[in-house]
Amino acid sequence: GLSLCFYTPETQLAFGAGALVHFKTTTKEPIRPSKILLSGYYTTNNQYYIKLAPVIYFPGVDRDVLDVKTYLW
């Protein structure tokens, strides 16, 4: 896990957290590790930001099958 805190004139004070998880979808053959990033923050200016960014690799596929970046605010 990761915590963060920052200040900008537009957002004022912001604080939040994030996490990055690495895993493999199979252990039976060589494959690139997949990852899922989840992060978010809230500002004292009543703004919030949430990001979910998975990149998933499957056996027999040469590229990432799921590479979707989702931003919620």
XYZ file of N, CA, C and O in Angstrom:
292
model
N 0.810 -1.182 0.000
C 0.000 0.000 0.000
C 0.854 1.246 0.000
O 2.007 1.233 0.376
N 0.286 2.295 -0.457
C 0.976 3.562 -0.604
C 0.057 4.673 -0.125
O -1.127 4.687 -0.469
N 0.566 5.568 0.660
C -0.239 6.714 1.077
C 0.322 7.971 0.417
O 1.495 8.026 0.076
N -0.540 8.969 0.227
C -0.072 10.196 -0.396
C -0.791 11.388 0.192
O -1.908 11.291 0.690
N -0.103 12.507 0.109
C -0.642 13.780 0.569
C 0.030 14.865 -0.265
O 1.241 14.827 -0.477
N -0.775 15.805 -0.787
C -0.189 16.876 -1.587
C -1.086 18.112 -1.523
O -2.213 18.062 -1.034
N -0.561 19.209 -2.038
C -1.295 20.463 -2.065
C -1.106 21.127 -3.421
O 0.014 21.186 -3.934
N -2.181 21.612 -4.010
C -2.119 22.466 -5.189
C -3.111 23.602 -4.979
O -4.089 23.450 -4.230
N -2.897 24.748 -5.605
C -3.854 25.852 -5.447
C -5.261 25.486 -5.926
O -6.246 25.962 -5.375
N -5.361 24.631 -6.946
C -6.670 24.273 -7.494
C -7.436 23.308 -6.590
O -8.645 23.423 -6.436
N -6.741 22.331 -6.029
C -7.425 21.303 -5.236
C -7.309 21.525 -3.743
O -8.021 20.911 -2.973
N -6.411 22.384 -3.338
C -6.050 22.587 -1.937
C -5.373 21.323 -1.402
O -4.671 20.657 -2.151
N -5.593 20.969 -0.172
C -4.940 19.809 0.422
C -5.635 18.531 -0.026
O -6.863 18.444 -0.018
N -4.846 17.532 -0.416
C -5.399 16.247 -0.849
C -4.683 15.125 -0.117
O -3.497 15.234 0.216
N -5.418 14.056 0.148
C -4.827 12.875 0.777
C -5.517 11.635 0.227
O -6.680 11.673 -0.162
N -4.757 10.550 0.146
C -5.329 9.333 -0.406
C -4.404 8.152 -0.237
O -3.437 8.192 0.532
N -4.689 7.101 -0.994
C -3.921 5.867 -0.892
C -3.984 5.123 -2.224
O -4.822 5.403 -3.080
N -3.083 4.163 -2.359
C -3.062 3.344 -3.560
C -2.465 1.982 -3.258
O -1.787 1.786 -2.248
N -2.733 1.046 -4.155
C -2.188 -0.304 -4.012
C -1.936 -0.866 -5.410
O -2.673 -0.593 -6.349
N -0.873 -1.652 -5.522
C -0.527 -2.313 -6.774
C -0.316 -3.786 -6.467
O 0.465 -4.136 -5.585
N -1.037 -4.651 -7.186
C -0.952 -6.090 -6.973
C -0.424 -6.730 -8.253
O -0.944 -6.463 -9.345
N 0.631 -7.553 -8.126
C 1.168 -8.329 -9.247
C 0.806 -9.797 -9.043
O 0.878 -10.295 -7.926
N 0.464 -10.488 -10.132
C 0.146 -11.919 -10.045
C 0.264 -12.533 -11.431
O 0.326 -11.819 -12.440
N 0.304 -13.852 -11.486
C 0.309 -14.583 -12.743
C -0.983 -15.382 -12.847
O -1.435 -15.963 -11.871
N -1.572 -15.408 -14.057
C -2.818 -16.126 -14.246
C -2.606 -17.631 -14.354
O -3.566 -18.389 -14.277
N -1.351 -18.059 -14.523
C -1.030 -19.485 -14.540
C 0.409 -19.682 -14.062
O 1.231 -18.784 -14.187
N 0.690 -20.835 -13.513
C 2.061 -21.172 -13.123
C 2.589 -22.331 -13.960
O 3.703 -22.776 -13.755
N 1.783 -22.807 -14.918
C 2.158 -23.977 -15.710
C 3.052 -23.639 -16.897
O 3.677 -24.508 -17.464
N 3.114 -22.377 -17.304
C 3.961 -21.967 -18.413
C 4.447 -20.541 -18.174
O 3.847 -19.800 -17.399
N 5.552 -20.163 -18.838
C 6.055 -18.796 -18.656
C 5.041 -17.767 -19.172
O 4.487 -17.930 -20.263
N 4.804 -16.769 -18.386
C 3.843 -15.721 -18.753
C 4.233 -14.432 -18.037
O 4.822 -14.469 -16.949
N 3.939 -13.324 -18.659
C 4.220 -12.032 -18.024
C 3.325 -11.854 -16.806
O 2.170 -12.296 -16.801
N 3.817 -11.201 -15.781
C 2.957 -10.957 -14.622
C 1.874 -9.918 -14.934
O 2.132 -8.934 -15.614
N 0.690 -10.167 -14.450
C -0.413 -9.220 -14.577
C -0.361 -8.268 -13.391
O 0.314 -8.530 -12.394
N -1.084 -7.161 -13.499
C -1.099 -6.206 -12.387
C -2.431 -5.485 -12.334
O -3.124 -5.335 -13.343
N -2.781 -5.072 -11.147
C -3.973 -4.261 -10.932
C -3.580 -3.102 -10.020
O -3.057 -3.315 -8.933
N -3.833 -1.901 -10.490
C -3.553 -0.689 -9.723
C -4.883 -0.086 -9.285
O -5.799 0.078 -10.089
N -4.987 0.214 -8.005
C -6.143 0.917 -7.459
C -5.624 2.081 -6.636
O -4.788 1.887 -5.739
N -6.065 3.276 -6.961
C -5.619 4.444 -6.204
C -6.741 5.467 -6.140
O -7.677 5.438 -6.939
N -6.630 6.356 -5.199
C -7.628 7.404 -5.064
C -7.214 8.451 -4.056
O -6.325 8.216 -3.242
N -7.833 9.609 -4.170
C -7.592 10.664 -3.185
C -8.827 11.553 -3.048
O -9.712 11.550 -3.895
N -8.861 12.288 -1.967
C -9.921 13.238 -1.665
C -9.269 14.564 -1.308
O -8.213 14.590 -0.674
N -9.881 15.667 -1.734
C -9.311 16.981 -1.444
C -10.207 17.759 -0.484
O -11.399 17.485 -0.366
N -9.616 18.735 0.164
C -10.391 19.600 1.059
C -11.275 20.566 0.264
O -12.043 21.318 0.838
N -11.160 20.530 -1.066
C -12.013 21.310 -1.949
C -13.200 20.457 -2.425
O -13.822 20.762 -3.434
N -13.496 19.356 -1.690
C -14.592 18.431 -1.975
C -14.505 17.784 -3.357
O -15.501 17.596 -4.037
N -13.295 17.447 -3.762
C -13.077 16.717 -5.002
C -12.545 15.334 -4.652
O -11.878 15.166 -3.634
N -12.832 14.357 -5.502
C -12.237 13.042 -5.297
C -11.894 12.418 -6.635
O -12.426 12.798 -7.686
N -10.982 11.475 -6.602
C -10.465 10.826 -7.801
C -10.182 9.371 -7.446
O -9.526 9.096 -6.450
N -10.708 8.461 -8.254
C -10.459 7.031 -8.056
C -10.016 6.449 -9.387
O -10.624 6.727 -10.423
N -8.954 5.662 -9.354
C -8.429 5.060 -10.576
C -8.291 3.555 -10.376
O -7.720 3.099 -9.389
N -8.819 2.797 -11.332
C -8.652 1.355 -11.373
C -8.033 1.029 -12.722
O -8.626 1.340 -13.760
N -6.839 0.432 -12.725
C -6.127 0.169 -13.971
C -5.581 -1.261 -13.983
O -4.449 -1.503 -13.574
N -6.376 -2.229 -14.464
C -5.879 -3.601 -14.562
C -5.170 -3.851 -15.893
O -5.564 -3.312 -16.926
N -4.126 -4.667 -15.872
C -3.461 -5.179 -17.069
C -3.303 -6.680 -16.835
O -2.513 -7.103 -16.001
N -4.090 -7.481 -17.566
C -4.156 -8.919 -17.327
C -3.615 -9.671 -18.547
O -4.008 -9.388 -19.678
N -2.715 -10.630 -18.310
C -2.151 -11.480 -19.360
C -2.633 -12.910 -19.169
O -2.695 -13.404 -18.052
N -2.954 -13.576 -20.290
C -3.421 -14.955 -20.261
C -2.490 -15.831 -21.088
O -1.876 -15.359 -22.045
N -2.401 -17.120 -20.772
C -1.538 -18.026 -21.525
C -1.960 -18.120 -22.996
O -3.148 -18.103 -23.308
N -0.978 -18.199 -23.889
C -1.255 -18.341 -25.309
C -1.633 -17.067 -26.023
O -1.910 -17.069 -27.207
N -1.627 -15.942 -25.321
C -1.959 -14.657 -25.919
C -0.719 -13.786 -25.829
O -0.137 -13.634 -24.761
N -0.302 -13.208 -26.952
C 0.948 -12.454 -27.001
C 0.848 -11.031 -26.465
O 1.836 -10.352 -26.328
N -0.342 -10.576 -26.189
C -0.505 -9.204 -25.696
C -1.437 -9.223 -24.489
O -2.046 -10.226 -24.183
N -1.527 -8.082 -23.847
C -2.432 -7.999 -22.705
C -3.872 -8.038 -23.211
O -4.241 -7.358 -24.145
N -4.657 -8.892 -22.611
C -6.051 -9.065 -23.013
C -6.920 -7.987 -22.383
O -7.835 -7.464 -22.997
N -6.607 -7.644 -21.173
C -7.405 -6.653 -20.465
C -6.486 -5.524 -20.041
O -5.645 -5.681 -19.177
N -6.595 -4.395 -20.702
C -5.830 -3.206 -20.349
C -6.807 -2.038 -20.367
O -6.920 -1.317 -21.345
N -7.534 -1.899 -19.300
C -8.591 -0.900 -19.207
C -8.255 0.067 -18.092
O -7.933 -0.351 -16.993
N -8.313 1.317 -18.380
C -8.081 2.310 -17.339
C -9.408 2.989 -17.038
O -10.059 3.527 -17.926
N -9.808 2.909 -15.816
C -11.087 3.450 -15.387
C -10.843 4.581 -14.400
O -10.111 4.402 -13.429
N -11.429 5.713 -14.662
C -11.304 6.844 -13.766
C -12.701 7.222 -13.289
O -13.595 7.427 -14.089
N -12.863 7.298 -12.011
C -14.136 7.689 -11.424
C -13.918 8.965 -10.627
O -13.012 9.034 -9.818
N -14.732 9.952 -10.842
C -14.632 11.153 -10.030
C -15.937 11.849 -9.922
O -16.898 11.619 -10.498
